Coordinates of C-alpha atoms and ligand atoms in Angstrom, one line a residue:
X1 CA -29.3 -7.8 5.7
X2 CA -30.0 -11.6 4.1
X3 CA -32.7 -12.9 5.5
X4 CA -32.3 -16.1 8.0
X5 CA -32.7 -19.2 5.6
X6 CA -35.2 -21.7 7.3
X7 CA -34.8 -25.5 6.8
X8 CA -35.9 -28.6 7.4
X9 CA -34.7 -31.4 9.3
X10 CA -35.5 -34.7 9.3
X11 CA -36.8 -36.1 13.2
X12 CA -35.7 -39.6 11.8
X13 CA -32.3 -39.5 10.3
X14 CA -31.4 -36.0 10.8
X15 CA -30.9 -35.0 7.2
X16 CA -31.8 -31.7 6.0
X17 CA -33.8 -30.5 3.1
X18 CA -34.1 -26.6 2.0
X19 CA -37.9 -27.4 1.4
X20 CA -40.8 -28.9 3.2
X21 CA -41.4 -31.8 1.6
X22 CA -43.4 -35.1 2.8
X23 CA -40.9 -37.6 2.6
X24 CA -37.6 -37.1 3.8
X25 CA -35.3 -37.0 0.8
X26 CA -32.6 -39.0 3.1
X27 CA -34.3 -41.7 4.6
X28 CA -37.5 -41.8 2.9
X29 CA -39.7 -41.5 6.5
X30 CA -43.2 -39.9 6.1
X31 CA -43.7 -36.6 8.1
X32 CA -40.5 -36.2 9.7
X33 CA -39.7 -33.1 8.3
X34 CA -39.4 -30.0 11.0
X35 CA -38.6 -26.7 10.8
X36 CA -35.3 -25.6 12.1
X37 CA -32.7 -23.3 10.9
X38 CA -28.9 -23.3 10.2
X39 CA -26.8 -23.5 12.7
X40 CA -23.5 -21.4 11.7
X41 CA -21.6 -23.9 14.1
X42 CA -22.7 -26.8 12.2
X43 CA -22.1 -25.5 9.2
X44 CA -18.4 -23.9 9.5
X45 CA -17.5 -26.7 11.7
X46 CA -19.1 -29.8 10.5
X47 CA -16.0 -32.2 11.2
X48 CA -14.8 -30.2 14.6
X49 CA -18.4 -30.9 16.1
X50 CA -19.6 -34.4 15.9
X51 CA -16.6 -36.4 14.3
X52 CA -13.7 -35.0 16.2
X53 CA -15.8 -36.0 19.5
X54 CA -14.9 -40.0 18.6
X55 CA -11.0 -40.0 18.6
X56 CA -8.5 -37.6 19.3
X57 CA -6.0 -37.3 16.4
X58 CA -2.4 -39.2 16.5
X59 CA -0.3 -40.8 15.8
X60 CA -0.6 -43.3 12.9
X61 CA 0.4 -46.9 14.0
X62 CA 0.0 -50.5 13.5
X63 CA -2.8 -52.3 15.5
X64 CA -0.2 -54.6 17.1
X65 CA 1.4 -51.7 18.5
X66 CA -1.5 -49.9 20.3
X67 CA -2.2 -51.2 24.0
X68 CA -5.6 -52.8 23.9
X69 CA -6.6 -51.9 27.2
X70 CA -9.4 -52.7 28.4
X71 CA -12.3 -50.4 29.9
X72 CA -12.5 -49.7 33.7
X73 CA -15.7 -50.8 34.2
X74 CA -17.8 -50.0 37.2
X75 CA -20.4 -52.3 38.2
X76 CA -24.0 -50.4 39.6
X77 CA -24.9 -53.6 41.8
X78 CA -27.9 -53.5 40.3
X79 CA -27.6 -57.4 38.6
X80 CA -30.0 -56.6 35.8
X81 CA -28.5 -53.7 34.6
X82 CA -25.0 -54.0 34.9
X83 CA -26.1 -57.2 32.3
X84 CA -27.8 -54.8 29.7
X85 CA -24.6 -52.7 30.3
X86 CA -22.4 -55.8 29.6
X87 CA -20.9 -55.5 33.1
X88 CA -21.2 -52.0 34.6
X89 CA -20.5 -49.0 33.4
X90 CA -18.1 -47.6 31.6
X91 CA -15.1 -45.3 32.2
X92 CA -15.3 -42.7 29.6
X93 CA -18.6 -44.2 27.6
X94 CA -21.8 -42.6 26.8
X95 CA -24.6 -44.2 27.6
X96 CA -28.0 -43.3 26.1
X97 CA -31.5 -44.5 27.3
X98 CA -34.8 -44.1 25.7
X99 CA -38.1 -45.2 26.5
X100 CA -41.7 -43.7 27.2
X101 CA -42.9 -41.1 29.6
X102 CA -43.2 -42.7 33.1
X103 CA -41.8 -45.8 32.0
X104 CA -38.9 -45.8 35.2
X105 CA -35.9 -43.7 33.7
X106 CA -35.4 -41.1 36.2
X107 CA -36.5 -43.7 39.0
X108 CA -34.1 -46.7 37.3
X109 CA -30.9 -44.1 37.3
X110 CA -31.7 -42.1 40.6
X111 CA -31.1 -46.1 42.3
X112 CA -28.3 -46.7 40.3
X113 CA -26.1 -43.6 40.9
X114 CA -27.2 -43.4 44.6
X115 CA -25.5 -47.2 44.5
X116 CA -22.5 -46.0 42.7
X117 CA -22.1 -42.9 45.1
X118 CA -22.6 -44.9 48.1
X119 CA -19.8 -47.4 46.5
X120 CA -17.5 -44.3 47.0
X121 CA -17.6 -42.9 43.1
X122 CA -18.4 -38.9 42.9
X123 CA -21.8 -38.7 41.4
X124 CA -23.6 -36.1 39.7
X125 CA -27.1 -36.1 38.9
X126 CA -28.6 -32.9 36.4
X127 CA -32.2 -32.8 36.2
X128 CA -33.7 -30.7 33.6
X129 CA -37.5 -32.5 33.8
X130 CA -37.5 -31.8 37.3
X131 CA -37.1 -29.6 40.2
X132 CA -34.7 -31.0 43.5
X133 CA -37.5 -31.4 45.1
X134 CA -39.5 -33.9 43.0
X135 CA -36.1 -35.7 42.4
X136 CA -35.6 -35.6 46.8
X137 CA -39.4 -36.9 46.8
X138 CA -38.2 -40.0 45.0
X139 CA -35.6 -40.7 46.8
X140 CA -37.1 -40.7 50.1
X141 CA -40.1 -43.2 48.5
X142 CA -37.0 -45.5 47.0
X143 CA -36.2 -45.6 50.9
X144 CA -32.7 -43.8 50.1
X145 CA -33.4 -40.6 52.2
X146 CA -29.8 -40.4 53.0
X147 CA -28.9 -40.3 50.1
X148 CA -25.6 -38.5 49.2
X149 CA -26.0 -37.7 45.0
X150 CA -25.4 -34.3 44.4
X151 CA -28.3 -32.9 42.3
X152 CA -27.7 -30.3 39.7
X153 CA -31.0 -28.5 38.4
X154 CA -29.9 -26.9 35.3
X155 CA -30.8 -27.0 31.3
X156 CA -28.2 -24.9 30.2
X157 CA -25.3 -26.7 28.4
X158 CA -22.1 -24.7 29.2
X159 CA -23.5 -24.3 32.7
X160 CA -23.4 -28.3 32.7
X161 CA -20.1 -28.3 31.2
X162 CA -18.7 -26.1 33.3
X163 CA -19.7 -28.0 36.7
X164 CA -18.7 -31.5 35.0
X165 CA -15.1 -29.6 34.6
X166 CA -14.9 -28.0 37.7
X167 CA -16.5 -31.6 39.9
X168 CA -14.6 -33.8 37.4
X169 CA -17.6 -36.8 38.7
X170 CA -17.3 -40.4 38.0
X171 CA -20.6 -40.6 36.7
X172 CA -23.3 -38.2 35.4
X173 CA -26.9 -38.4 34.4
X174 CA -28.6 -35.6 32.1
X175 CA -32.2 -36.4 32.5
X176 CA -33.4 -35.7 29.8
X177 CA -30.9 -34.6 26.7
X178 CA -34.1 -33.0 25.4
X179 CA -34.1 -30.4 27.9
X180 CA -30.9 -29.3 27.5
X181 CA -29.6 -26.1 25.4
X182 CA -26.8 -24.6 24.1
X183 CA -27.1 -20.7 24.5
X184 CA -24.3 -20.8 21.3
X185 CA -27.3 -22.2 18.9
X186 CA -30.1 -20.3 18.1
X187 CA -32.9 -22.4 17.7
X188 CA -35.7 -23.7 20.0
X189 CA -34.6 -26.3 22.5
X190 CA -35.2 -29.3 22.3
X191 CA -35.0 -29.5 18.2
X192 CA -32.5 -31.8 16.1
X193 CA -30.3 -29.6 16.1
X194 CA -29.7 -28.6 19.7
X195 CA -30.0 -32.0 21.4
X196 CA -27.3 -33.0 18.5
X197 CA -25.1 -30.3 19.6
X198 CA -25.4 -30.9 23.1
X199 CA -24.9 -34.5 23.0
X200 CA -22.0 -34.0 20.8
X201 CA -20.5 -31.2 23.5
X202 CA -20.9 -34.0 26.5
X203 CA -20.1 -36.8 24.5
X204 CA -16.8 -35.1 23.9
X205 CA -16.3 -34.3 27.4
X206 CA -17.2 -37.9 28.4
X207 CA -13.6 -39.1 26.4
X208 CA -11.8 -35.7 27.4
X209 CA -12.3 -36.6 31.2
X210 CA -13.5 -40.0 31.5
X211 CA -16.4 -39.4 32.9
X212 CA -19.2 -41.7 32.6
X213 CA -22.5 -39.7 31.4
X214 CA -25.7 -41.3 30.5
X215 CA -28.5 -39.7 28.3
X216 CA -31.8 -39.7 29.0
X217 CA -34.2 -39.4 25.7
X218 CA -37.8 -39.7 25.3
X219 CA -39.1 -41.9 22.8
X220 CA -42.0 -40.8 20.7
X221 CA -45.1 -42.9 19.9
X222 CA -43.1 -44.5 16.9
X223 CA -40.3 -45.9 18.9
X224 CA -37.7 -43.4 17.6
X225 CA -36.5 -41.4 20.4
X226 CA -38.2 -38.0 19.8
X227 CA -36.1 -36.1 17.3
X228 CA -32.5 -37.4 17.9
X229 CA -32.0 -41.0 16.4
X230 CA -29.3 -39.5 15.3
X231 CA -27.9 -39.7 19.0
X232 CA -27.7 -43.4 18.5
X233 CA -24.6 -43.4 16.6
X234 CA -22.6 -40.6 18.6
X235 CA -23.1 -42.8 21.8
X236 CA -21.4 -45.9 22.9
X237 CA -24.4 -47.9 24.5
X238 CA -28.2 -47.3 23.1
X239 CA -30.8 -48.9 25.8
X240 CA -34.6 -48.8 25.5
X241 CA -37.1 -49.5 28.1
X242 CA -40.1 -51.5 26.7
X243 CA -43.2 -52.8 28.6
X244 CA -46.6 -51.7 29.2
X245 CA -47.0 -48.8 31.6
X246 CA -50.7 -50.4 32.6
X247 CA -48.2 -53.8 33.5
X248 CA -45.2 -54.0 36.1
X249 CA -42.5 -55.6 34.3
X250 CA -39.9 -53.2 32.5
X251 CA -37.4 -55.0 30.0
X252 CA -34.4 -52.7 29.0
X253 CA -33.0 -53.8 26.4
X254 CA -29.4 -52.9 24.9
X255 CA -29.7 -52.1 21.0
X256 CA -26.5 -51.2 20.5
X257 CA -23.1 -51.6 23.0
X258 CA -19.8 -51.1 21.9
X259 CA -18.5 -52.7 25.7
X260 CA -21.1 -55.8 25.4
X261 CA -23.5 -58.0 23.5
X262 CA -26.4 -56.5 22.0
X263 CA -29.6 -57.6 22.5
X264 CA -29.2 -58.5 25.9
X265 CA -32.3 -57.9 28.2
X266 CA -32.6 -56.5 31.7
X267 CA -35.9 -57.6 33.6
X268 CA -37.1 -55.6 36.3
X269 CA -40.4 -55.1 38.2
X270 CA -41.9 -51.9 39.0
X271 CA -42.8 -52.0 42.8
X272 CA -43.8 -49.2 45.7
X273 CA -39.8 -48.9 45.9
X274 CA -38.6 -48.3 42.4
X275 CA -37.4 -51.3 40.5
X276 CA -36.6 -54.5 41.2
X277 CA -34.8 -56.6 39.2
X278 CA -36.2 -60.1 38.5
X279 CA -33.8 -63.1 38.2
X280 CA -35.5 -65.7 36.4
X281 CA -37.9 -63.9 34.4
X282 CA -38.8 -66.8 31.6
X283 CA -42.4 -67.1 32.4
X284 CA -43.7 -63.6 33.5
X285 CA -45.5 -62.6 30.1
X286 CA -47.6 -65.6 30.1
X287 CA -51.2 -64.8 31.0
X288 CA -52.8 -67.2 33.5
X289 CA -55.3 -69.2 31.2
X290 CA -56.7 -71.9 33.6
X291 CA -57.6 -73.8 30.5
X292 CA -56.3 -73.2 27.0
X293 CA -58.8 -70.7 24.8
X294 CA -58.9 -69.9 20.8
X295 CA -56.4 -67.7 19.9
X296 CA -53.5 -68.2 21.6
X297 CA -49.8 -69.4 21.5
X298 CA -47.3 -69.4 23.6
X299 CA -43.3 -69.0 22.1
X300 CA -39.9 -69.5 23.4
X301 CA -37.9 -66.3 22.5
X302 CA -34.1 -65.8 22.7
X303 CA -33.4 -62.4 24.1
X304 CA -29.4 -61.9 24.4
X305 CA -28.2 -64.8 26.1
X306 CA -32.0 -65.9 28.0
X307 CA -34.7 -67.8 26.2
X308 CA -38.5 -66.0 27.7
X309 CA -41.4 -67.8 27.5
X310 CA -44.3 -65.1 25.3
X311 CA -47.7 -65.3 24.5
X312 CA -48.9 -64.5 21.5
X313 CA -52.6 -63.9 21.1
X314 CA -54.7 -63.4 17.8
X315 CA -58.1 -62.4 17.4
X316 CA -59.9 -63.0 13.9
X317 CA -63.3 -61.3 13.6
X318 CA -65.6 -60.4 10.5
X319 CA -64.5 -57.3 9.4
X320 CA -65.8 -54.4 7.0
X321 CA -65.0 -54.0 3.4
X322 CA -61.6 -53.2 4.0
X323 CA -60.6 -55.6 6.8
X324 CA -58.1 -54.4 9.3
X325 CA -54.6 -55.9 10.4
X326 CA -53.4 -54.7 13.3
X327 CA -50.3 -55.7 15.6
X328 CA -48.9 -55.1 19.0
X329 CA -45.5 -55.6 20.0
X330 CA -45.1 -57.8 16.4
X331 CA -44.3 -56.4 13.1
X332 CA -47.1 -55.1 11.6
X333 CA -45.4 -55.6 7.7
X334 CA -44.6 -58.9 8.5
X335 CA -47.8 -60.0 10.3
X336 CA -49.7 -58.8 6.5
X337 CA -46.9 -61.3 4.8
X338 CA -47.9 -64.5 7.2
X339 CA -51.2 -63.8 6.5
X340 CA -50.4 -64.3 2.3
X341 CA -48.4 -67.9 3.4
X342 CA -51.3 -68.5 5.5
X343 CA -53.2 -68.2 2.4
X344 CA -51.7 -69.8 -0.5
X345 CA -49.6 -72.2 1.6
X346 CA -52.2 -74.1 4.4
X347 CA -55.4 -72.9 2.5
X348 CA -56.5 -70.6 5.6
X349 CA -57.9 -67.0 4.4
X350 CA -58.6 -64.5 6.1
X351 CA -59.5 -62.2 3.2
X352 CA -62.6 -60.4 4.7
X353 CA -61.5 -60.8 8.2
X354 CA -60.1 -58.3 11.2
X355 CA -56.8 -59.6 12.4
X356 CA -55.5 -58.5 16.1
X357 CA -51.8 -60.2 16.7
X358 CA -50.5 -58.9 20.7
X359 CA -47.6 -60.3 22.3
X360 CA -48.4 -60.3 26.1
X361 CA -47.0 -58.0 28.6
X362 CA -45.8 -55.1 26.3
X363 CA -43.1 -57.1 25.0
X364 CA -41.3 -56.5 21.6
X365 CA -40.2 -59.3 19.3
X366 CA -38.3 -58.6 16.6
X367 CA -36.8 -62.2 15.7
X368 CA -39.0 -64.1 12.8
X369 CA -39.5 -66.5 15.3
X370 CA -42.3 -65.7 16.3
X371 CA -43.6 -66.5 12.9
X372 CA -45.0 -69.8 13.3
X373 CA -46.7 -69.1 16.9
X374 CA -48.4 -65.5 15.3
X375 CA -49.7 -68.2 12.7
X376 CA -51.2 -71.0 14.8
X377 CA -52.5 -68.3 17.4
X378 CA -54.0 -66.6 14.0
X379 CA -55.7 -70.2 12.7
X380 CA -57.0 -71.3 16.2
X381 CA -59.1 -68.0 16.3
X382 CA -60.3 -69.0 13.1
X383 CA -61.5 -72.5 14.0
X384 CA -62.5 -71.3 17.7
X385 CA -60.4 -74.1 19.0
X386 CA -57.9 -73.9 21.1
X387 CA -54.2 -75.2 21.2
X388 CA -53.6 -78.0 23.4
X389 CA -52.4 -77.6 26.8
X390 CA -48.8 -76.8 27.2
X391 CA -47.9 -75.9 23.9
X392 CA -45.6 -73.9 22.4
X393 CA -44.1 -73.1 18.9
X394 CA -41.2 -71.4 17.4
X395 CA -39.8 -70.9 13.9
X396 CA -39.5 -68.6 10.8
X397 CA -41.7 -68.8 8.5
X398 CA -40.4 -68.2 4.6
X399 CA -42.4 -67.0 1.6
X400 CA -42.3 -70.7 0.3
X401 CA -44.4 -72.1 3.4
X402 CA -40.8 -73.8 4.3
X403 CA -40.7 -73.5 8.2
X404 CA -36.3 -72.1 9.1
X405 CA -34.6 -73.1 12.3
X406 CA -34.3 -70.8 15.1
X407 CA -31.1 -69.6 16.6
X408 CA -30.4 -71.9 19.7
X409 CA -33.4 -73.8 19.5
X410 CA -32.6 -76.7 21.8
X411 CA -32.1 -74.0 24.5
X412 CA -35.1 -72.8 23.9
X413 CA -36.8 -76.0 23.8
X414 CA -34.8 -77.0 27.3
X415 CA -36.5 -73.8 28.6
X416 CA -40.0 -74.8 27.7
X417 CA -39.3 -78.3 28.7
X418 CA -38.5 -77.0 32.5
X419 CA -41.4 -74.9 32.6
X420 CA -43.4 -77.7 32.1
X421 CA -44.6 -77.5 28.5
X422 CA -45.6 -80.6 27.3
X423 CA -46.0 -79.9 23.5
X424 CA -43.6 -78.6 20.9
X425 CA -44.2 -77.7 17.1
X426 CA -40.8 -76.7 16.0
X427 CA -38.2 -76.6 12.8
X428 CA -37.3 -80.2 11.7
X429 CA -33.1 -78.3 12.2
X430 CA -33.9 -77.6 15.4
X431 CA -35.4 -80.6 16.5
X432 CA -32.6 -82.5 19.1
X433 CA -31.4 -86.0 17.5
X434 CA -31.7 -88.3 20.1
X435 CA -33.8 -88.7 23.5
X436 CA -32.2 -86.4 25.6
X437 CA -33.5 -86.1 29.3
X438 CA -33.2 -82.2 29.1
X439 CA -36.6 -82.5 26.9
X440 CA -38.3 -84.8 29.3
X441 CA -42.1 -84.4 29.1
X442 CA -41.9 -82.4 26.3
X443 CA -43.2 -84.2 23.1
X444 CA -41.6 -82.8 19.8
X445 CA -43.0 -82.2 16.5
X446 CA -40.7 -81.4 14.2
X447 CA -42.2 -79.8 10.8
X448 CA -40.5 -78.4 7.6
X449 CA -43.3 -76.7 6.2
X450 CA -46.5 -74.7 7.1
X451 CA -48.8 -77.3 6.1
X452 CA -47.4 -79.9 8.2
X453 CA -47.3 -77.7 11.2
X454 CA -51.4 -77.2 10.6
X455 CA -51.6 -80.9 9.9
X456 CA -49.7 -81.8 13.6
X457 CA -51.8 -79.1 15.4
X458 CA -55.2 -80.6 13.7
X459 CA -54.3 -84.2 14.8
X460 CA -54.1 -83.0 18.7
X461 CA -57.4 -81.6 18.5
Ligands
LIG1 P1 -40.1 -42.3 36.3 O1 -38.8 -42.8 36.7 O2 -40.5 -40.9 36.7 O3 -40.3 -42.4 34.7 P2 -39.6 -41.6 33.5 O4 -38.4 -40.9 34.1 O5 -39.2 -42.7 32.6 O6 -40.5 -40.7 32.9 O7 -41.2 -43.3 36.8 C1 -42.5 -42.9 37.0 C2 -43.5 -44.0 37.3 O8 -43.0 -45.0 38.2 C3 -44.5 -43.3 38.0 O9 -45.7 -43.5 37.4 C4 -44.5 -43.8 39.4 C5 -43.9 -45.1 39.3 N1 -43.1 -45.4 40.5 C6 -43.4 -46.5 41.3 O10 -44.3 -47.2 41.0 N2 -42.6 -46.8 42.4 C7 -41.5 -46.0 42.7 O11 -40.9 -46.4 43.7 C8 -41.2 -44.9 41.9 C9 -40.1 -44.0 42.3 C10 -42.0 -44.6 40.8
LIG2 MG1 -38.0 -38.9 34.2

């Protein structure tokens, strides 16, 4: 008998390699290569799995004849969310949702299909983390003891499949997809493999039926949900939970959505009764300074369609021979690149120095925005001195030490304005033209270059 072939697959991308090798030969990630054999199914069936599960084969016709109809969406009530979600959810769509252990998945969905089932949808909830129990403890401390979600404990895939058939539910949670397995597949689960086949299987049922069914997925320490990126692109809707576990705000944020904007950001608070969501959420990662110290600056970022107010904070400190850079919530890569314009563009170095960059309140930022604030926050821990009071800064910094214009600026200097901010250092483009009473109190300094930004900043010392 030929002996079973291992290989490799990659956690990242989900390419496979027939040898261990340190670098993924697809993708070119570090480490990400895990044992895991051949699965025949994949293999003989490579197009009938994954592919087929996107559109049924028809007809060919022109676009002008197809009915664009548009999706039945069904709202959760839960304001926040149904934003992220671009208006509810989906009839049909697949919904996947990542974020850290304990970060308010379970609790998050448990409130939002309770709504939908109490709004007279069939539900179905599968826990494969948990026991009934634990998942009945939480809904008695989200005050929903009455609840009316039917709970299905189960991890095994066709058994799933079979009660989604035979319930035919509006909606369905599988919390988590890692825990699920495919009996048909013979290796461990919870590997690439079987949470692709298993997302594939319910994915497909999810268009077959119409059902609504929402992932669950864990996300590793490096942000990738653990294993199955690859889930990203068989889903309709990718959202991630981000925030610190230690604080109580939760953003969810939509990545990708094929029925809505990406980008978009859900705000919520985590309180003795689940999550709440939290309307006007501009200024809730600002830490309470009572005067202005060294080291920080505060930004306006644009998240989807709502500017939030973000400090940044920098510490600079002597450092050993081989000084450390270190980031939190900012691009690590990018932070090292600011720290070159700083350099050879505004004379600051920081050659032999420690550098700490955090953006407050577990928050991610993404957009080069940030730059300039990440760099003033950096120079007024050099100098000890702090920025003035009520100021804030936003723009992209380039390689030339030219300062770019933000998307939307003027909204996001209208934002900083009502918060009260009385001091802006922002892109010349993004500067508004005339006196416009949306920016009263606010005075504007318009720069086009690094150096002039350091010059403004040393002249309100
Ligand atoms: P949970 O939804 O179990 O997280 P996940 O499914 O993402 O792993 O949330 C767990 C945390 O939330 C847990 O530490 C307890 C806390 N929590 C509250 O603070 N209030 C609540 O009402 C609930 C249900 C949980
Ligand atoms: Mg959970």
């Amino acid at each position: 008998m030929a002996k079973d072939k291992s290989i490799f697959t990659c956690t990242e991308c989900g390419g496979i390699s027939a040898r261990w090798m340190g670098k993924c030969p697809s993708c070119n990630a570090w480490n990400t290569l895990i044992e895991g054999r051949t699965e025949p199914t994949a293999g003989k069936n490579r197009f009938g799995s994954v592919h087929a599960s996107l559109a049924p084969t028809s007809e060919v016709l022109p676009l002008a004849q197809i009915e664009a109809a548009d999706f039945e969406r069904h709202p959760t009530g839960i304001d926040e969310l149904d934003r992220v979600l671009g208006g509810g959810m989906v009839e049909g769509g697949v919904v996947l949702i990542g974020g850290d252990p304990g970060i308010g998945k379970s609790t998050l969905l448990l409130q939002a299909v309770d709504a939908l089932q109490r709004s007279g949808m069939n539900t179905l909830y599968v826990t494969g983390e948990e026991s009934g129990a634990q998942v009945a403890m939480r809904s008695r401390r989200l005050g929903l003891p009455d609840s009316e979600v039917p709970v299905l404990p189960e991890i095994q895939l066709e058994k799933i499949l079979h009660t989604l058939q035979s319930r035919q539910p509006g909606i369905a949670i599988i919390d988590s997809i890692q825990t699920v397995y495919s009996d048909q597949l013979t290796s461990a689960p919870g590997s690439v493999a079987q949470v692709r086949e298993c997302a594939a299987h319910l994915t497909r049922t999810a268009k077959s039926t119409g059902t609504t069914i929402v992932l669950v997925g864990h996300v590793t320490k490096e942000g990738a949900l653990a294993g199955p990126r690859v889930l990203e692109h068989m889903v309709d809707t990718v959202l991630y939970f981000e925030g610190d576990t230690h604080s109580n705000f939760r953003l969810i944020r939509a990545i990708k959505n094929r029925f809505g904007a990406v980008n978009e950001i859900g705000v919520f608070a985590m309180t003795e009764k689940g999550l709440k969501g939290v309307s006007n959420p501009s200024a809730i990662f600002l830490s309470q300074h009572a005067e202005p110290v060294p080291g920080s600056c505060v930004m306006v970022t644009l998240e989807g369609t709502r500017p939030l107010l973000v400090e940044i904070q920098a510490l600079v400190d002597s450092g050993g021979p081989s000084p450390r850079r270190l980031s939190v919530g900012l691009d690590r890569d990018r932070l090292a690149m600011l720290l070159a314009v700083l350099h050879r563009h505004a004379g600051v170095g920081c050659m032999d120095q420690d550098v700490f960059v955090n953006a407050v309140g577990g928050v991610r930022i993404s957009e080069p925005a940030a730059d300039l604030a990440v760099m003033l926050a950096i120079t007024s821990s050099l100098r000890g001195k702090p920025l003035p009071k009520g100021f804030i800064a936003f723009g992209e910094v380039g390689l030339a030490g030219e300062v770019r214009p933000a998307s939307r600026g003027q909204d996001r200097l209208k934002e900083a304005a009502k918060l009260g901010f009385k001091v802006a250092v922002v892109p010349k483009a993004n500067a508004p033209k005339k006196n416009d009473k949306a920016f009263e109190g606010l005075t504007i300094y318009p720069v086009e270059r690094i150096e002039e930004a350091m010059q403004v900043v040393r002249g309100l010392d």
